[in-house]
Amino acid sequence: MAVVNRGNVVLQPTYFTSSVYIKALREDITTLVHNFHEQYKEDSTKPFALFKSLWNAQGWKWMHFKVFDSRARDTFLSVTFRLFLERMVKTEAPFTRTVALFALYTFFNTQPTGSAPTLRGLSHIPIPIDHYTTLIGLPGMLSSAYLAPLQPYVSYVVSALVNAQAFYLLPSSELGAQNPRDLPREIFVEEGLIDSNQPQGKGHQSKRDKVIKARTALDAVGRWLAQTPSDTGTGPTLSQYKAQKAQLLKEMGGETDGLEEASEGVVQRLREAQEEQGGDVEGWAGLARVHAASSTAGRLLGLLEQ
């Protein structure tokens, strides 16, 4: 009887661009930022050594050995680096950007070499040029007393990555030059994976269409908030705001996960901003109000109604 070797299970590249991987890794990165923040408040004398111990303790050092197939590994590496980079954009708090930079630097420089069999690595990290400019300017954002201990380490890491020519510059992020353009590309539902850019049957909107509608409604709310009495004569009313809010939630079709994550992110950034200024976070009434609003239906959209 012929002996048949059992085949190896290989993850397809689409797994790493799907909501299954993207959502889990985003949550892990958020946990890494939060845990480092908590320990940094206790001891900020050696921030990078603190980060490395946390990186190892949480199992990040094993990430490279989770994928061995070359084709899947290409996607795994590019998507993972991209998710670190998305936490370094200018809308993120300087502290969060610093932790994401440490993570990207560590992940990039711990790619296995000399292994047998050889594991495919990534020599250049694609990054939109506007995000690259923001990254280069990060050391200058760490001038407050709370963040000052991080500054020399961030300066060194940025210089090391630039000198190693680690980045592959892409056109500005608004042009959507990254591949895939948006993450996640595939959305996991109970029946399996679907392409988020394709309609799911006659009369149904694709995930992308829903996102576009939600963003349009959100922009409308933003324009309303930007109005002043001189623009309208009397200024916007609460009833107008509620109408805009209802339209936004309707367009999102009940899918408020992204809105909830954004709300939690706002609260976290406010906490970091207050600490950077040396304020008493627990006694800051404004933060308490925002935190309370983020816990209600409609999340932070209910803030102006309080």
Coordinates of C-alpha atoms in Angstrom, one line a residue:
M1 CA 0.0 0.0 0.0
A2 CA 1.4 3.4 -1.0
V3 CA 2.0 5.8 1.9
V4 CA 0.3 9.2 1.5
N5 CA 1.8 12.1 3.4
R6 CA -0.7 14.4 5.0
G7 CA -0.9 17.7 3.3
N8 CA 0.0 20.9 5.1
V9 CA -2.7 23.5 5.9
V10 CA -1.8 26.8 4.1
L11 CA -3.6 30.0 4.7
Q12 CA -4.6 31.8 1.5
P13 CA -3.5 35.5 1.0
T14 CA -7.1 36.6 1.2
Y15 CA -7.2 35.6 4.8
F16 CA -4.9 38.5 5.7
T17 CA -6.9 41.1 3.8
S18 CA -10.1 39.9 5.3
S19 CA -12.0 41.2 8.3
V20 CA -11.1 38.1 10.3
Y21 CA -7.4 39.0 10.4
I22 CA -7.7 42.8 10.2
K23 CA -10.2 43.2 13.1
A24 CA -8.2 40.8 15.3
L25 CA -4.8 42.5 14.6
R26 CA -6.3 46.0 15.1
E27 CA -7.6 44.9 18.5
D28 CA -4.2 43.4 19.4
I29 CA -2.4 46.7 18.5
T30 CA -4.9 48.7 20.5
T31 CA -4.2 46.4 23.5
L32 CA -0.5 46.8 23.0
V33 CA -0.8 50.6 23.1
H34 CA -3.1 50.5 26.1
N35 CA -0.9 48.1 28.1
F36 CA 2.3 50.1 27.3
H37 CA 0.6 53.3 28.3
E38 CA -0.4 51.8 31.7
Q39 CA 3.1 50.6 32.4
Y40 CA 4.7 53.8 31.1
K41 CA 2.7 55.8 33.7
E42 CA 4.4 53.7 36.4
D43 CA 8.0 53.9 35.0
S44 CA 9.1 56.0 32.1
T45 CA 12.9 55.8 32.6
K46 CA 13.6 53.2 30.0
P47 CA 10.6 53.2 27.5
F48 CA 12.0 51.1 24.8
A49 CA 13.2 48.4 27.2
L50 CA 9.7 48.5 28.7
F51 CA 8.2 48.1 25.2
K52 CA 10.4 45.1 24.4
S53 CA 9.5 43.3 27.5
L54 CA 5.8 43.9 26.8
W55 CA 6.3 42.8 23.2
N56 CA 7.8 39.5 24.3
A57 CA 5.3 38.9 27.1
Q58 CA 2.3 39.3 24.8
G59 CA 3.7 36.9 22.3
W60 CA 4.4 39.3 19.4
K61 CA 7.9 37.8 19.1
W62 CA 6.3 34.6 17.6
M63 CA 4.3 36.5 14.9
H64 CA 6.9 35.8 12.2
F65 CA 6.5 32.0 12.7
K66 CA 2.8 31.9 12.1
V67 CA 3.1 32.0 8.3
F68 CA 5.6 30.0 6.2
D69 CA 4.1 29.8 2.8
S70 CA 5.8 32.4 0.6
R71 CA 2.7 33.6 -1.3
A72 CA 0.6 34.0 1.9
R73 CA 3.6 35.5 3.7
D74 CA 3.9 38.4 1.3
T75 CA 0.4 39.5 2.1
F76 CA 0.8 38.8 5.8
L77 CA 3.8 41.1 6.0
S78 CA 2.5 43.9 3.9
V79 CA -0.8 44.0 5.7
T80 CA 0.7 43.8 9.2
F81 CA 3.1 46.7 8.5
R82 CA 0.2 48.6 7.0
L83 CA -1.9 48.2 10.2
F84 CA 1.0 49.5 12.3
L85 CA 1.4 52.5 10.0
E86 CA -2.3 53.3 10.2
R87 CA -1.8 54.1 13.9
M88 CA 0.9 56.6 13.0
V89 CA -1.2 59.0 11.0
K90 CA -1.5 62.6 12.3
T91 CA -5.0 62.1 13.7
E92 CA -3.6 59.6 16.3
A93 CA -2.2 60.8 19.6
P94 CA 1.6 61.2 19.7
F95 CA 1.8 58.5 22.3
T96 CA -0.1 56.0 20.2
R97 CA 2.0 56.9 17.2
T98 CA 5.1 56.2 19.2
V99 CA 4.0 52.7 20.3
A100 CA 3.0 51.9 16.7
L101 CA 6.5 53.1 15.5
F102 CA 8.2 50.9 18.1
A103 CA 6.1 48.0 16.9
L104 CA 6.8 48.5 13.3
Y105 CA 10.5 48.9 13.9
T106 CA 10.7 45.7 16.0
F107 CA 8.6 43.7 13.6
F108 CA 10.7 44.9 10.6
N109 CA 14.1 44.1 12.3
T110 CA 13.1 40.7 13.7
Q111 CA 12.3 39.2 10.3
P112 CA 14.1 35.8 10.4
T113 CA 17.2 35.4 8.3
G114 CA 19.4 32.4 7.7
S115 CA 16.6 30.0 8.6
A116 CA 16.1 26.6 6.9
P117 CA 13.9 26.7 4.9
T118 CA 14.3 30.4 4.2
L119 CA 11.3 32.5 5.1
R120 CA 10.4 35.3 2.7
G121 CA 10.9 38.8 4.1
L122 CA 9.9 42.3 3.2
S123 CA 12.8 44.7 2.5
H124 CA 10.8 47.8 1.9
I125 CA 7.6 49.0 3.6
P126 CA 5.1 50.8 1.3
I127 CA 4.0 54.1 2.8
P128 CA 2.0 57.1 1.3
I129 CA 4.3 60.1 1.2
D130 CA 2.0 62.3 3.4
H131 CA 2.1 59.6 6.1
Y132 CA 5.9 59.4 5.7
T133 CA 6.1 63.1 6.3
T134 CA 4.0 62.8 9.4
L135 CA 6.2 59.9 10.7
I136 CA 9.4 61.9 10.1
G137 CA 8.0 64.8 12.2
L138 CA 7.0 62.6 15.1
P139 CA 10.1 63.4 17.3
G140 CA 9.1 67.1 17.3
M141 CA 5.7 66.2 18.7
L142 CA 7.2 64.8 21.9
S143 CA 8.2 67.9 23.6
S144 CA 5.9 67.9 26.6
A145 CA 7.2 66.7 30.0
Y146 CA 5.1 63.6 29.9
L147 CA 6.4 62.5 26.5
A148 CA 9.9 63.8 26.7
P149 CA 11.4 60.5 27.8
L150 CA 10.2 59.0 24.5
Q151 CA 11.8 61.6 22.3
P152 CA 15.4 60.3 22.0
Y153 CA 14.2 56.7 21.3
V154 CA 11.8 57.9 18.7
S155 CA 14.5 60.0 17.0
Y156 CA 16.8 57.0 16.9
V157 CA 14.2 54.6 15.5
V158 CA 13.1 57.0 12.8
S159 CA 16.7 57.7 11.8
A160 CA 17.5 53.9 11.7
L161 CA 14.6 53.2 9.5
V162 CA 15.4 56.1 7.1
N163 CA 19.1 55.2 6.9
A164 CA 18.2 51.5 6.2
Q165 CA 16.0 52.8 3.3
A166 CA 13.2 50.7 4.9
F167 CA 10.4 52.7 3.2
Y168 CA 9.0 52.6 -0.3
L169 CA 7.2 55.9 -1.0
L170 CA 3.8 55.8 -2.6
P171 CA 1.6 58.7 -3.8
S172 CA -0.5 60.6 -1.3
S173 CA -3.0 58.6 0.7
E174 CA -5.9 60.5 -0.8
L175 CA -5.1 58.9 -4.2
G176 CA -5.6 55.4 -2.8
A177 CA -2.3 53.9 -4.2
Q178 CA -2.1 51.1 -1.7
N179 CA -3.1 47.6 -2.7
P180 CA -5.8 46.8 -1.6
R181 CA -7.1 50.3 -1.5
D182 CA -9.2 49.7 1.6
L183 CA -8.9 47.2 4.5
P184 CA -10.5 44.9 5.1
R185 CA -11.1 43.9 1.4
E186 CA -13.2 40.8 2.3
I187 CA -15.9 40.8 4.9
F188 CA -16.5 37.6 6.8
V189 CA -20.2 36.7 7.3
E190 CA -21.8 33.5 8.6
E191 CA -21.9 32.0 5.2
G192 CA -18.2 32.7 4.5
L193 CA -16.0 35.4 3.0
I194 CA -17.5 37.9 0.6
D195 CA -15.9 40.7 -1.4
S196 CA -16.8 43.9 0.3
N197 CA -16.6 45.8 -3.0
Q198 CA -19.3 43.7 -4.8
P199 CA -23.1 43.9 -4.4
Q200 CA -24.5 40.9 -2.5
G201 CA -27.4 40.3 -4.9
K202 CA -30.1 42.3 -6.6
G203 CA -31.4 45.1 -4.6
H204 CA -28.6 44.9 -2.0
Q205 CA -25.9 47.4 -1.3
S206 CA -22.3 46.4 -1.1
K207 CA -20.3 47.1 2.1
R208 CA -18.4 49.8 0.2
D209 CA -21.6 51.5 -0.8
K210 CA -22.8 51.6 2.8
V211 CA -19.4 53.0 3.9
I212 CA -19.6 55.8 1.3
K213 CA -23.2 56.7 2.4
A214 CA -22.1 56.7 6.0
R215 CA -19.2 59.0 5.3
T216 CA -21.4 61.3 3.3
A217 CA -23.8 61.6 6.2
L218 CA -20.9 62.1 8.6
D219 CA -19.5 64.9 6.5
A220 CA -22.9 66.5 6.6
V221 CA -22.8 66.4 10.4
G222 CA -19.3 67.8 10.3
R223 CA -20.4 70.7 8.1
W224 CA -23.3 71.4 10.5
L225 CA -20.9 71.5 13.5
A226 CA -18.6 73.9 11.6
Q227 CA -21.4 76.5 11.0
T228 CA -21.4 79.7 13.0
P229 CA -24.2 82.2 13.7
S230 CA -22.8 84.4 11.0
D231 CA -23.2 81.7 8.5
T232 CA -26.9 81.0 9.1
G233 CA -28.1 84.1 10.9
T234 CA -29.2 82.2 14.0
G235 CA -26.9 79.2 14.0
P236 CA -27.9 75.5 13.7
T237 CA -30.5 74.1 16.1
L238 CA -30.5 71.0 18.2
S239 CA -33.4 69.6 16.1
Q240 CA -31.3 70.0 13.0
Y241 CA -28.4 68.1 14.7
K242 CA -30.7 65.3 15.7
A243 CA -32.0 65.0 12.1
Q244 CA -28.4 64.8 10.8
K245 CA -27.5 62.2 13.5
A246 CA -30.6 60.1 12.6
Q247 CA -29.6 60.2 8.9
L248 CA -26.1 59.0 9.8
L249 CA -27.2 56.1 11.9
K250 CA -29.8 55.2 9.2
E251 CA -27.1 55.1 6.5
M252 CA -24.9 52.9 8.7
G253 CA -27.7 50.4 8.7
G254 CA -27.1 49.4 12.3
E255 CA -23.4 48.6 11.6
T256 CA -21.9 50.8 14.3
D257 CA -18.8 48.9 15.1
G258 CA -16.6 51.5 13.4
L259 CA -18.4 54.3 15.2
E260 CA -17.9 52.6 18.6
E261 CA -14.2 52.1 17.9
A262 CA -13.9 55.7 16.9
S263 CA -15.7 56.8 20.1
E264 CA -13.3 54.7 22.2
G265 CA -10.4 56.1 20.3
V266 CA -11.5 59.7 21.0
V267 CA -11.7 58.9 24.8
Q268 CA -8.3 57.3 24.8
R269 CA -6.7 60.3 22.9
L270 CA -8.3 62.8 25.3
R271 CA -6.9 60.8 28.2
E272 CA -3.4 60.9 26.7
A273 CA -3.7 64.6 25.8
Q274 CA -4.6 65.5 29.4
E275 CA -1.8 63.4 30.8
E276 CA 0.7 65.0 28.4
Q277 CA -0.3 68.4 29.8
G278 CA 0.2 67.2 33.3
G279 CA -3.5 67.4 34.3
D280 CA -5.5 65.3 36.7
V281 CA -7.2 62.9 34.3
E282 CA -9.6 61.4 36.8
G283 CA -10.8 64.8 38.0
W284 CA -11.2 66.3 34.5
A285 CA -15.0 66.9 34.1
G286 CA -14.8 67.2 30.3
L287 CA -13.3 63.8 29.9
A288 CA -15.9 62.3 32.2
R289 CA -18.6 63.8 30.0
V290 CA -17.1 62.4 26.8
H291 CA -16.7 59.0 28.4
A292 CA -20.3 59.0 29.5
A293 CA -21.5 60.0 26.0
S294 CA -19.4 57.3 24.4
S295 CA -21.3 54.7 26.4
T296 CA -24.7 55.7 25.3
A297 CA -26.7 54.7 22.2
G298 CA -25.3 56.7 19.3
R299 CA -22.0 56.9 21.1
L300 CA -20.3 60.3 20.9
L301 CA -23.0 61.6 18.5
G302 CA -25.1 62.0 21.7
L303 CA -22.6 64.4 23.3
L304 CA -24.3 67.6 22.1
E305 CA -27.6 66.3 23.4
Q306 CA -26.4 66.2 27.0

